[in-house]
Coordinates of C-alpha atoms and ligand atoms in Angstrom, one line a residue:
X767 CA -9.6 24.9 -38.9
X768 CA -7.1 25.1 -41.7
X769 CA -4.7 22.1 -41.6
X770 CA -1.1 23.3 -42.2
X771 CA 0.9 21.2 -44.6
X772 CA 3.9 21.3 -46.9
X773 CA 6.7 23.9 -46.4
X774 CA 4.7 26.1 -44.0
X775 CA 4.1 23.2 -41.6
X776 CA 7.7 22.1 -41.8
X777 CA 8.8 25.7 -41.1
X778 CA 6.7 26.0 -38.0
X779 CA 8.0 22.6 -36.7
X780 CA 11.5 23.9 -37.4
X781 CA 10.9 27.1 -35.6
X782 CA 9.7 25.2 -32.5
X783 CA 12.8 23.2 -32.7
X784 CA 15.0 26.3 -32.9
X785 CA 13.3 27.8 -29.9
X786 CA 13.8 24.7 -27.9
X787 CA 17.5 24.0 -28.7
X788 CA 20.1 25.4 -26.3
X789 CA 21.0 29.0 -27.3
X790 CA 24.5 29.8 -28.4
X791 CA 26.6 31.0 -25.5
X792 CA 29.9 29.1 -25.5
X793 CA 33.0 31.1 -26.4
X794 CA 34.4 28.5 -28.8
X795 CA 33.3 28.4 -32.4
X796 CA 30.4 26.0 -33.0
X797 CA 30.1 23.3 -35.6
X798 CA 26.3 23.1 -35.6
X799 CA 25.3 26.7 -35.3
X800 CA 26.2 27.8 -38.8
X801 CA 24.0 25.0 -40.2
X802 CA 21.1 25.9 -37.8
X803 CA 21.5 29.5 -39.0
X804 CA 21.2 28.5 -42.7
X805 CA 18.2 26.3 -41.9
X806 CA 16.6 29.1 -40.0
X807 CA 17.1 31.5 -42.9
X808 CA 15.0 29.2 -45.0
X809 CA 12.1 29.1 -42.5
X810 CA 11.8 32.9 -42.9
X811 CA 9.7 34.6 -45.6
X812 CA 11.7 34.7 -48.8
X813 CA 11.7 36.5 -52.1
X814 CA 9.9 34.5 -54.8
X815 CA 12.1 31.7 -56.1
X816 CA 15.2 32.6 -54.1
X817 CA 16.0 30.9 -50.8
X818 CA 17.4 33.3 -48.1
X819 CA 20.2 30.9 -47.4
X820 CA 21.6 31.3 -51.0
X821 CA 23.0 34.7 -49.8
X822 CA 24.9 33.2 -46.9
X823 CA 28.3 31.4 -46.4
X824 CA 29.4 29.5 -43.4
X825 CA 32.9 28.5 -42.3
X826 CA 32.8 25.1 -44.1
X827 CA 32.2 26.9 -47.5
X828 CA 35.3 27.3 -49.5
X829 CA 34.5 30.9 -50.2
X830 CA 34.1 31.8 -46.5
X831 CA 37.6 33.2 -46.0
X832 CA 37.6 35.3 -49.1
X833 CA 34.2 36.7 -48.1
X834 CA 35.4 37.5 -44.6
X835 CA 38.6 39.1 -45.8
X836 CA 37.0 41.1 -48.6
X837 CA 36.5 44.0 -46.3
X838 CA 39.0 43.5 -43.5
X839 CA 41.0 46.7 -43.5
X840 CA 43.1 46.1 -40.4
X841 CA 44.9 42.7 -40.4
X842 CA 45.1 42.8 -36.6
X843 CA 41.5 41.6 -36.6
X844 CA 42.1 38.8 -39.1
X845 CA 44.4 36.8 -36.8
X846 CA 43.4 33.3 -35.4
X847 CA 42.8 34.8 -32.0
X848 CA 39.8 36.8 -33.3
X849 CA 36.5 35.0 -33.2
X850 CA 35.1 34.3 -36.7
X851 CA 31.5 34.7 -37.6
X852 CA 29.1 31.8 -37.7
X853 CA 27.9 33.0 -41.0
X854 CA 28.2 35.9 -43.4
X855 CA 25.0 37.1 -45.2
X856 CA 25.6 39.2 -48.3
X857 CA 22.1 40.5 -48.5
X858 CA 20.7 41.5 -51.8
X859 CA 17.2 42.5 -50.7
X860 CA 15.5 43.7 -47.6
X861 CA 14.0 40.3 -47.2
X862 CA 17.5 38.9 -46.6
X863 CA 18.2 41.5 -44.0
X864 CA 15.0 40.8 -42.2
X865 CA 15.6 37.0 -42.2
X866 CA 19.1 37.6 -40.9
X867 CA 17.8 39.7 -38.0
X868 CA 15.1 37.1 -37.1
X869 CA 17.5 34.2 -37.1
X870 CA 20.1 36.1 -35.0
X871 CA 17.4 36.7 -32.5
X872 CA 16.1 33.1 -32.6
X873 CA 19.7 31.7 -32.1
X874 CA 20.8 34.4 -29.7
X875 CA 23.6 35.5 -32.1
X876 CA 24.9 39.0 -32.3
X877 CA 24.6 40.8 -35.5
X878 CA 27.4 42.9 -36.9
X879 CA 26.6 45.1 -39.9
X880 CA 29.4 45.7 -42.4
X881 CA 29.3 48.3 -45.1
X882 CA 32.9 49.3 -46.0
X883 CA 34.7 47.4 -43.2
X884 CA 36.8 50.3 -42.2
X885 CA 35.9 50.2 -38.5
X886 CA 39.2 51.0 -36.6
X887 CA 38.6 48.2 -34.1
X888 CA 37.1 45.7 -36.5
X889 CA 33.6 45.9 -34.9
X890 CA 31.9 45.2 -38.2
X891 CA 33.5 41.8 -38.6
X892 CA 34.6 40.6 -35.2
X893 CA 32.9 40.2 -31.8
X894 CA 33.8 38.6 -28.5
X895 CA 30.5 36.5 -28.6
X896 CA 29.0 34.3 -31.4
X897 CA 27.9 36.5 -34.2
X898 CA 26.8 36.8 -37.8
X899 CA 28.1 39.4 -40.3
X900 CA 25.4 41.2 -42.4
X901 CA 27.4 42.4 -45.4
X902 CA 25.8 45.4 -47.1
X903 CA 28.2 45.2 -50.1
X904 CA 25.4 44.6 -52.6
X905 CA 23.4 47.6 -51.3
X906 CA 25.4 50.1 -53.3
X907 CA 22.9 51.7 -55.6
X908 CA 23.3 55.5 -56.2
X909 CA 20.4 57.4 -57.5
X910 CA 21.2 61.0 -58.5
X911 CA 18.5 63.6 -59.1
X912 CA 20.2 66.6 -60.6
X913 CA 16.9 68.6 -60.6
X914 CA 17.0 69.0 -56.8
X915 CA 20.7 68.2 -56.4
X916 CA 20.0 65.2 -54.1
X917 CA 21.1 61.6 -54.2
X918 CA 19.8 58.4 -52.6
X919 CA 22.9 56.4 -51.8
X920 CA 22.6 52.9 -50.3
X921 CA 24.6 52.1 -47.2
X922 CA 27.0 49.6 -48.9
X923 CA 28.2 52.1 -51.5
X924 CA 31.8 53.3 -51.1
X925 CA 32.7 57.0 -51.1
X926 CA 34.6 56.4 -54.3
X927 CA 31.5 55.1 -56.1
X928 CA 29.6 58.1 -54.8
X929 CA 32.2 60.6 -56.0
X930 CA 32.5 58.9 -59.4
X931 CA 28.8 58.9 -60.0
X932 CA 28.5 62.5 -59.0
X933 CA 31.3 63.5 -61.4
X934 CA 29.6 61.5 -64.2
X935 CA 26.6 63.9 -63.9
X936 CA 28.2 67.2 -63.1
X937 CA 31.6 69.1 -63.0
X938 CA 30.4 71.5 -60.4
X939 CA 28.9 69.3 -57.8
X940 CA 30.6 67.4 -55.0
X941 CA 29.9 65.9 -51.6
X942 CA 31.8 66.7 -48.3
X943 CA 33.0 63.4 -47.0
X944 CA 36.2 61.4 -46.4
X945 CA 39.3 61.2 -48.6
X946 CA 39.6 57.4 -48.6
X947 CA 37.5 56.1 -51.5
X948 CA 37.0 52.6 -50.1
X949 CA 35.2 53.8 -47.0
X950 CA 31.5 52.7 -46.8
X951 CA 28.6 55.2 -46.6
X952 CA 27.0 53.0 -43.9
X953 CA 29.6 53.5 -41.2
X954 CA 31.2 56.8 -42.4
X955 CA 28.1 59.0 -42.5
X956 CA 26.7 57.6 -39.3
X957 CA 29.9 58.7 -37.4
X958 CA 29.9 62.2 -39.0
X959 CA 32.2 61.9 -42.1
X960 CA 34.8 64.6 -42.5
X961 CA 37.0 65.5 -45.4
X962 CA 38.7 68.4 -47.2
X963 CA 35.5 70.3 -47.8
X964 CA 34.7 70.5 -44.1
X965 CA 35.8 74.1 -43.5
X966 CA 33.5 75.3 -46.4
X967 CA 30.6 72.9 -45.9
X968 CA 30.9 71.0 -42.6
X969 CA 30.5 67.2 -42.4
X970 CA 28.7 64.7 -44.5
X971 CA 25.9 64.6 -41.9
X972 CA 25.3 68.3 -42.3
X973 CA 24.1 67.4 -45.9
X974 CA 22.1 64.3 -45.1
X975 CA 18.4 65.2 -45.6
X976 CA 16.8 61.8 -45.1
X977 CA 17.5 58.1 -44.4
X978 CA 16.0 54.6 -44.4
X979 CA 16.5 52.1 -41.6
X980 CA 15.3 48.6 -40.6
X981 CA 14.7 48.0 -36.9
X982 CA 15.1 44.9 -34.8
X983 CA 11.7 43.7 -35.8
X984 CA 12.4 43.9 -39.4
X985 CA 10.3 47.0 -39.9
X986 CA 11.6 49.5 -42.5
X987 CA 11.2 53.2 -42.0
X988 CA 11.3 54.8 -45.4
X989 CA 11.9 58.4 -44.2
X990 CA 12.9 60.6 -41.3
X991 CA 9.3 61.4 -40.4
X992 CA 8.4 57.7 -39.9
X993 CA 11.5 56.9 -37.9
X994 CA 11.1 60.1 -35.8
X995 CA 13.4 63.1 -35.7
X996 CA 15.2 61.8 -32.6
X997 CA 16.4 58.7 -34.5
X998 CA 17.3 60.7 -37.6
X999 CA 19.3 63.0 -35.3
X1000 CA 21.1 60.0 -33.6
X1001 CA 22.0 58.5 -37.0
X1002 CA 23.9 61.6 -37.9
X1003 CA 27.0 61.3 -35.7
X1004 CA 25.8 58.8 -33.1
X1005 CA 27.5 56.0 -35.0
X1006 CA 26.4 52.9 -36.9
X1007 CA 25.6 49.7 -35.1
X1008 CA 23.4 51.0 -32.2
X1009 CA 19.9 51.7 -33.7
X1010 CA 19.2 49.5 -36.7
X1011 CA 20.4 48.5 -40.2
X1012 CA 20.8 51.7 -42.2
X1013 CA 19.6 51.0 -45.7
X1014 CA 20.2 54.3 -47.5
X1015 CA 20.9 58.0 -47.0
X1016 CA 19.5 60.9 -49.0
X1017 CA 22.1 63.5 -49.4
X1018 CA 22.2 67.1 -50.8
X1019 CA 25.1 67.8 -53.1
X1020 CA 27.3 70.9 -52.7
X1021 CA 28.7 73.2 -55.3
X1022 CA 32.4 73.3 -56.2
X1023 CA 34.3 75.3 -58.9
X1024 CA 34.9 73.5 -62.2
X1025 CA 38.6 73.5 -61.3
X1026 CA 40.2 73.4 -57.8
X1027 CA 43.8 73.8 -56.7
X1028 CA 45.7 71.2 -54.7
X1029 CA 49.3 71.3 -53.3
X1030 CA 51.7 69.4 -51.2
X1031 CA 54.8 71.0 -49.6
X1032 CA 57.3 69.3 -47.3
X1033 CA 59.4 71.0 -44.6
X1034 CA 61.8 69.4 -42.1
X1035 CA 62.7 70.9 -38.8
X1036 CA 65.9 72.3 -40.3
X1037 CA 63.7 74.0 -42.9
X1038 CA 61.6 75.7 -40.2
X1039 CA 58.9 73.1 -39.5
X1040 CA 58.5 74.1 -35.9
X1041 CA 57.8 77.8 -36.7
X1042 CA 55.5 76.8 -39.6
X1043 CA 53.4 74.4 -37.5
X1044 CA 53.2 77.0 -34.8
X1045 CA 51.9 79.5 -37.3
X1046 CA 49.6 77.0 -39.0
X1047 CA 47.7 76.6 -35.7
X1048 CA 46.9 80.3 -35.7
X1049 CA 46.1 80.5 -39.4
X1050 CA 44.5 77.2 -40.7
X1051 CA 41.4 77.2 -38.5
X1052 CA 40.5 80.9 -39.4
X1053 CA 41.7 81.4 -42.9
X1054 CA 39.4 81.7 -45.9
X1055 CA 37.1 78.7 -45.7
X1056 CA 37.8 77.7 -49.3
X1057 CA 41.2 76.6 -48.1
X1058 CA 41.9 73.4 -46.1
X1059 CA 45.5 72.6 -45.2
X1060 CA 46.2 69.3 -43.6
X1061 CA 49.5 68.5 -41.8
X1062 CA 51.2 65.2 -41.8
X1063 CA 53.9 65.0 -39.2
X1064 CA 56.4 62.1 -39.5
X1065 CA 59.7 61.1 -38.0
X1066 CA 62.3 60.3 -40.8
X1067 CA 66.0 59.5 -41.0
X1068 CA 68.1 62.6 -41.8
X1069 CA 69.4 62.5 -45.4
X1070 CA 72.9 63.9 -44.8
X1071 CA 73.9 63.7 -41.2
X1072 CA 73.1 60.7 -38.9
X1073 CA 70.0 60.6 -36.7
X1074 CA 66.3 61.3 -37.0
X1075 CA 64.3 64.4 -37.6
X1076 CA 60.7 65.4 -38.3
X1077 CA 59.2 66.1 -41.7
X1078 CA 55.9 68.0 -42.0
X1079 CA 53.8 67.8 -45.1
X1080 CA 51.3 70.7 -45.8
X1081 CA 48.6 69.2 -48.0
X1082 CA 46.2 71.7 -49.4
X1083 CA 42.8 71.8 -51.0
X1084 CA 41.5 75.1 -52.4
X1085 CA 38.2 75.8 -54.0
X1086 CA 39.4 78.3 -56.5
X1087 CA 42.3 79.3 -58.7
X1088 CA 46.0 79.3 -57.8
X1089 CA 46.1 83.1 -58.2
X1090 CA 43.5 83.6 -55.5
X1091 CA 45.1 80.9 -53.3
X1092 CA 48.5 82.6 -53.6
X1093 CA 47.0 85.9 -52.7
X1094 CA 45.5 84.4 -49.6
X1095 CA 48.7 82.6 -48.5
X1096 CA 50.9 85.6 -49.2
X1097 CA 48.7 87.7 -46.9
X1098 CA 47.9 85.2 -44.1
X1099 CA 50.7 82.6 -44.3
X1100 CA 53.7 84.1 -46.1
X1101 CA 56.1 81.9 -44.2
X1102 CA 54.8 78.9 -46.1
X1103 CA 56.3 80.3 -49.3
X1104 CA 53.7 78.6 -51.5
X1105 CA 54.4 79.4 -55.2
X1106 CA 52.5 78.7 -58.4
X1107 CA 54.8 75.8 -59.2
X1108 CA 53.6 74.0 -56.1
X1109 CA 50.0 74.2 -57.3
X1110 CA 48.2 71.7 -59.3
X1111 CA 44.9 72.7 -61.0
X1112 CA 42.4 69.8 -61.2
X1113 CA 38.8 68.9 -61.7
X1114 CA 37.2 68.1 -58.3
X1115 CA 37.0 64.4 -59.2
X1116 CA 40.8 64.4 -60.0
X1117 CA 41.5 66.1 -56.7
X1118 CA 39.8 63.1 -55.1
X1119 CA 42.4 60.8 -56.8
X1120 CA 45.2 63.1 -55.6
X1121 CA 43.9 63.1 -52.0
X1122 CA 43.6 59.3 -52.1
X1123 CA 47.3 59.1 -52.8
X1124 CA 46.8 57.3 -56.1
X1125 CA 49.4 57.9 -58.9
X1126 CA 49.0 61.3 -60.5
X1127 CA 47.8 60.0 -63.8
X1128 CA 45.5 57.3 -62.4
X1129 CA 42.1 57.2 -64.2
X1130 CA 39.1 58.1 -62.1
X1131 CA 37.8 54.5 -62.5
X1132 CA 40.3 53.7 -59.8
X1133 CA 37.8 55.2 -57.3
X1134 CA 35.5 52.3 -58.0
X1135 CA 38.0 49.7 -56.7
X1136 CA 36.7 48.4 -53.4
X1137 CA 39.1 45.6 -52.5
X1138 CA 42.7 46.2 -51.6
X1139 CA 45.4 43.6 -51.7
X1140 CA 47.8 45.7 -49.5
X1141 CA 46.2 45.7 -46.1
X1142 CA 48.5 45.8 -43.0
X1143 CA 48.4 46.1 -39.1
X1144 CA 47.6 49.3 -37.4
X1145 CA 46.3 51.3 -34.4
X1146 CA 44.8 54.8 -35.0
X1147 CA 43.2 57.1 -32.5
X1148 CA 42.0 60.7 -32.3
X1149 CA 42.5 63.9 -30.2
X1150 CA 41.1 67.4 -30.3
X1151 CA 43.1 70.5 -29.7
X1152 CA 41.5 73.6 -28.4
X1153 CA 44.5 75.8 -27.3
X1154 CA 47.4 76.5 -29.6
X1155 CA 50.6 74.5 -28.7
X1156 CA 53.6 76.6 -27.9
X1157 CA 56.8 76.4 -29.9
X1158 CA 58.5 74.6 -26.9
X1159 CA 55.5 72.2 -26.8
X1160 CA 55.9 71.5 -30.5
X1161 CA 59.6 70.8 -30.0
X1162 CA 58.8 68.4 -27.1
X1163 CA 56.2 66.6 -29.2
X1164 CA 58.6 66.2 -32.2
X1165 CA 61.3 64.8 -29.9
X1166 CA 58.8 62.4 -28.3
X1167 CA 57.7 61.2 -31.7
X1168 CA 61.3 60.6 -32.6
X1169 CA 61.9 58.7 -29.3
X1170 CA 58.8 56.6 -30.0
X1171 CA 59.8 55.7 -33.6
X1172 CA 62.0 52.6 -34.2
X1173 CA 62.4 53.6 -37.9
X1174 CA 61.2 52.5 -40.4
X1175 CA 58.2 52.0 -38.0
X1176 CA 57.0 55.2 -36.5
X1177 CA 54.3 57.0 -34.7
X1178 CA 52.9 59.8 -36.9
X1179 CA 50.0 62.3 -37.0
X1180 CA 47.6 64.0 -39.2
X1181 CA 46.4 67.4 -38.0
X1182 CA 43.1 68.5 -39.7
X1183 CA 42.0 72.2 -39.2
X1184 CA 38.5 72.9 -37.9
X1185 CA 36.8 76.3 -38.1
X1186 CA 34.8 77.8 -40.9
X1187 CA 31.4 76.1 -41.3
X1188 CA 32.3 73.7 -38.5
X1189 CA 32.2 76.5 -35.9
X1190 CA 28.8 77.7 -37.0
X1191 CA 26.8 74.5 -36.5
X1192 CA 25.6 74.1 -32.9
X1193 CA 27.1 71.0 -31.2
X1194 CA 23.6 69.6 -30.6
X1195 CA 22.3 70.1 -34.1
X1196 CA 23.3 66.5 -34.9
X1197 CA 24.8 63.8 -32.6
X1198 CA 28.3 64.9 -33.7
X1199 CA 29.4 67.1 -30.9
X1200 CA 32.9 68.3 -31.7
X1201 CA 32.1 71.7 -33.4
X1202 CA 33.1 75.2 -32.3
X1203 CA 36.0 75.7 -29.9
X1204 CA 38.2 73.1 -31.6
X1205 CA 41.3 74.3 -33.5
X1206 CA 42.1 71.0 -35.1
X1207 CA 41.7 67.2 -34.8
X1208 CA 44.6 64.9 -34.5
X1209 CA 44.7 61.4 -36.0
X1210 CA 47.5 59.3 -34.4
X1211 CA 48.9 56.5 -36.5
X1212 CA 51.1 53.4 -35.8
X1213 CA 51.4 51.0 -38.7
X1214 CA 53.3 47.7 -39.0
X1215 CA 53.5 45.1 -41.7
X1216 CA 54.3 41.7 -40.2
X1217 CA 52.0 39.4 -38.1
X1218 CA 52.7 38.2 -34.5
X1219 CA 51.4 38.8 -31.0
X1220 CA 54.8 40.1 -29.8
X1221 CA 55.0 42.6 -32.5
X1222 CA 51.4 43.7 -31.9
X1223 CA 52.1 44.1 -28.2
X1224 CA 55.2 46.2 -28.9
X1225 CA 53.6 48.5 -31.4
X1226 CA 50.4 48.9 -29.4
X1227 CA 52.5 49.8 -26.4
X1228 CA 54.4 52.5 -28.4
X1229 CA 51.1 53.9 -29.8
X1230 CA 49.6 54.1 -26.3
X1231 CA 52.7 55.6 -24.7
X1232 CA 52.8 58.3 -27.3
X1233 CA 49.1 59.1 -26.9
X1234 CA 49.7 59.4 -23.2
X1235 CA 52.5 61.9 -23.8
X1236 CA 50.2 64.0 -25.9
X1237 CA 47.7 64.5 -23.0
X1238 CA 49.0 67.9 -21.9
X1239 CA 48.3 69.4 -25.3
X1240 CA 44.8 68.1 -26.1
X1241 CA 41.2 68.4 -24.8
X1242 CA 40.5 67.4 -21.2
X1243 CA 37.6 66.4 -19.0
X1244 CA 36.7 64.6 -21.1
X1245 CA 39.6 63.9 -23.5
X1246 CA 37.3 63.9 -26.6
X1247 CA 37.4 61.2 -29.3
X1248 CA 36.0 61.0 -32.8
X1249 CA 33.5 58.1 -33.1
X1250 CA 34.6 57.3 -36.7
X1251 CA 38.1 56.7 -35.3
X1252 CA 36.8 54.1 -32.8
X1253 CA 39.3 53.3 -30.0
X1254 CA 38.7 50.6 -27.5
X1255 CA 41.3 52.1 -25.2
X1256 CA 38.9 54.8 -24.1
X1257 CA 36.7 52.2 -22.6
X1258 CA 34.3 49.4 -23.4
X1259 CA 31.3 47.7 -21.7
X1260 CA 31.7 44.4 -20.0
X1261 CA 30.8 41.2 -21.8
X1262 CA 27.0 40.8 -21.9
X1263 CA 26.6 44.5 -22.9
X1264 CA 24.1 45.2 -20.1
X1265 CA 25.8 48.6 -19.9
X1266 CA 24.1 51.2 -17.8
X1267 CA 24.0 54.9 -18.7
X1268 CA 26.7 55.4 -16.0
X1269 CA 28.8 52.4 -17.2
X1270 CA 28.9 53.4 -20.9
X1271 CA 29.7 57.0 -20.0
X1272 CA 33.3 56.0 -20.0
X1273 CA 33.3 56.2 -23.8
X1274 CA 29.9 57.8 -24.3
X1275 CA 31.0 61.2 -22.9
X1276 CA 34.3 61.2 -24.9
X1277 CA 32.5 60.5 -28.2
X1278 CA 29.4 62.5 -27.6
X1279 CA 29.7 64.8 -24.5
X1280 CA 26.4 66.6 -23.9
X1281 CA 24.7 64.6 -26.7
X1282 CA 25.2 61.3 -24.9
X1283 CA 22.0 61.4 -22.8
X1284 CA 19.8 62.1 -25.9
X1285 CA 21.4 59.2 -27.7
X1286 CA 20.5 56.9 -24.8
X1287 CA 16.9 58.1 -24.6
X1288 CA 16.5 57.6 -28.4
X1289 CA 18.0 54.1 -28.1
X1290 CA 15.5 53.3 -25.3
X1291 CA 12.7 54.1 -27.6
X1292 CA 13.9 52.7 -30.9
X1293 CA 15.9 49.6 -29.9
X1294 CA 14.5 48.8 -26.5
X1295 CA 15.8 45.2 -26.4
X1296 CA 19.3 46.3 -27.3
X1297 CA 19.5 44.0 -30.3
X1298 CA 22.0 46.3 -32.0
X1299 CA 24.8 46.1 -29.5
X1300 CA 28.5 46.1 -29.2
X1301 CA 31.3 46.8 -26.7
X1302 CA 30.9 50.5 -27.4
X1303 CA 27.2 50.6 -28.1
X1304 CA 24.7 53.1 -26.8
X1305 CA 23.0 51.6 -23.7
X1306 CA 19.2 51.4 -23.4
X1307 CA 19.0 52.3 -19.7
X1308 CA 18.7 56.0 -19.1
Ligands
LIG1361 C1 41.8 54.0 -44.6 C2 40.8 54.8 -43.9 C3 40.5 56.1 -44.2 C4 39.5 56.8 -43.5 N1 39.3 58.2 -43.8 C5 38.4 58.9 -43.2 C6 38.1 60.2 -43.5 O1 38.8 60.8 -44.4 N2 37.1 60.9 -42.8 C7 36.4 60.3 -41.8 O2 35.5 60.9 -41.3 N3 36.6 59.0 -41.5 C8 37.6 58.3 -42.2 N4 37.8 57.0 -41.8 C9 37.0 56.4 -40.7 C10 35.7 55.8 -41.3 O3 34.8 56.9 -41.6 C11 35.0 54.9 -40.2 O4 35.9 53.9 -39.9 C12 33.7 54.4 -40.7 O5 33.0 53.9 -39.6 C13 33.8 53.4 -41.8 O6 32.6 53.0 -42.3 P1 32.5 51.7 -43.1 O7 31.1 51.5 -43.5 O8 33.6 51.6 -44.1 O9 33.0 50.6 -42.0 P2 32.3 49.4 -41.3 O10 33.4 48.7 -40.6 O11 31.5 48.6 -42.3 O12 31.3 50.0 -40.2 C14 31.7 50.8 -39.2 C15 30.7 50.8 -38.1 O13 29.4 51.2 -38.6 C16 28.5 50.1 -38.5 N5 27.7 50.0 -39.7 C17 28.3 49.9 -41.0 N6 27.3 49.9 -41.9 C18 26.1 50.0 -41.2 C19 24.8 50.0 -41.6 N7 24.4 49.9 -42.9 N8 23.8 50.1 -40.7 C20 24.1 50.2 -39.3 N9 25.4 50.2 -38.9 C21 26.4 50.1 -39.8 C22 29.3 48.8 -38.3 O14 28.6 47.8 -37.6 C23 30.5 49.4 -37.5 O15 30.2 49.5 -36.1 C24 38.8 56.2 -42.5 C25 39.0 54.9 -42.2 C26 40.0 54.2 -42.8 C27 40.3 52.8 -42.4

């Protein structure tokens, strides 16, 4: 028999020790667990000459806070009342990810995977139970193959990095995804990914042709064939965090003209906003699919007389020239009075800068910026509208917005038109279910800029009350919700996450409707032990 000695022997002794120490279950942060976790990492197989623990920081490290905050997009989840991770692993190689998974299992810690950190409820960097963050920040390689117009993009890459890299290779290629450049490919694509090319091309997931994922046993599936079509289906719209660690996506680029046209028009109620929004509902979801017109509806103080009113911004993206655009709007939406002086002609990559609200002359390198110093506190949620809202309904909504807005703080909304390509893709083609039959999706916003429990309570109550008031105008049975706009108010599982199919239906049906059952069956096959879990995970029990 071979006698074990040296590091291998010590590793095995340490593993036995880990298995026999009490597992983490207390709700208070532990002093010892982070150290056990680091030691555990170094008992796992490592890359030559680089200990796994070198990629991790724990709360006693001076850089811990900076690491944690580097991708916290909503300051609500940075407050002291939120549990902090036992460790953050900034994986550089698959070995580090595998070691992290193993040690989370051994120490009974939950794993939260973070790519861009934009989760609306902070699920990628908070948890009600002891946990570790696996930060995918370093997995941001982008490999473009112009010969077949495909790209392998690693999960930690931001949309801005992706767009910038595409533009560096071609003036006539793009990718349909979100308008915020800091959003991560890991979470964004797995929830669907919509942006201003959606009426022409659909969602990001409609152009994902392959993926790579690591499962709870550390096994890597290098393509859709090896992971199985059910998993590949689930990853496209079923959300990140329930099946495994997504390592990379293979996407197919789409074509755009060398120059596109963008515009932004503003109209107050006095300038006819009610009539315009009423008409927009009939026009925007059926108009030429090269045209996407988003609405932003905001309460403001009146400029001249006292009191509040509503201002509506019409923000447009057109895949063509201003002449063709004006021809379309003159015919289909003359009330908008769009003129050539409202139109800006830009390269597609410059239109990305415009849509991200960066200054007009900002260089495209700004899209590579991943850390922001201006984060604040917010609650955002979604709704889907399937029947046009009457003029009287719009007036009531506008007044309700005003009543809910202690200016300068306010509730406000973005309305994004569906239709075009979105209506042609069957609702079970991917796990993203909200396709034909929807006129537009609403995003509800409530932002505030100072900390404090009382303030948070106040603004959350306002946001919830306004959402309640919107119930008569939006989808029902279920009131549908967009997974990428995660909202714990629609329901969560109880602590312990032993959610049943029935229990998790409370959110599962709102996010996924008829696709929910298939997601559960896929989960039961691929992540049977429910290692990848959260308060809104897909349950394993069918
Ligand atoms: C400012 C802002 C603008 C936005 N704009 C848009 C938009 O235009 N269109 C749109 O569709 N959405 C938009 N979103 C929503 C965004 O798409 C989702 O919040 C998305 O989940 C963010 O992905 P992320 O990787 O940045 O977030 P993260 O917080 O890192 O992850 C989100 C979820 O996915 C999981 N996850 C992340 N990476 C992985 C991985 N590699 N493997 C497995 N699971 C993973 C996380 O655990 C978490 O549950 C926006 C969000 C914000 C805050």
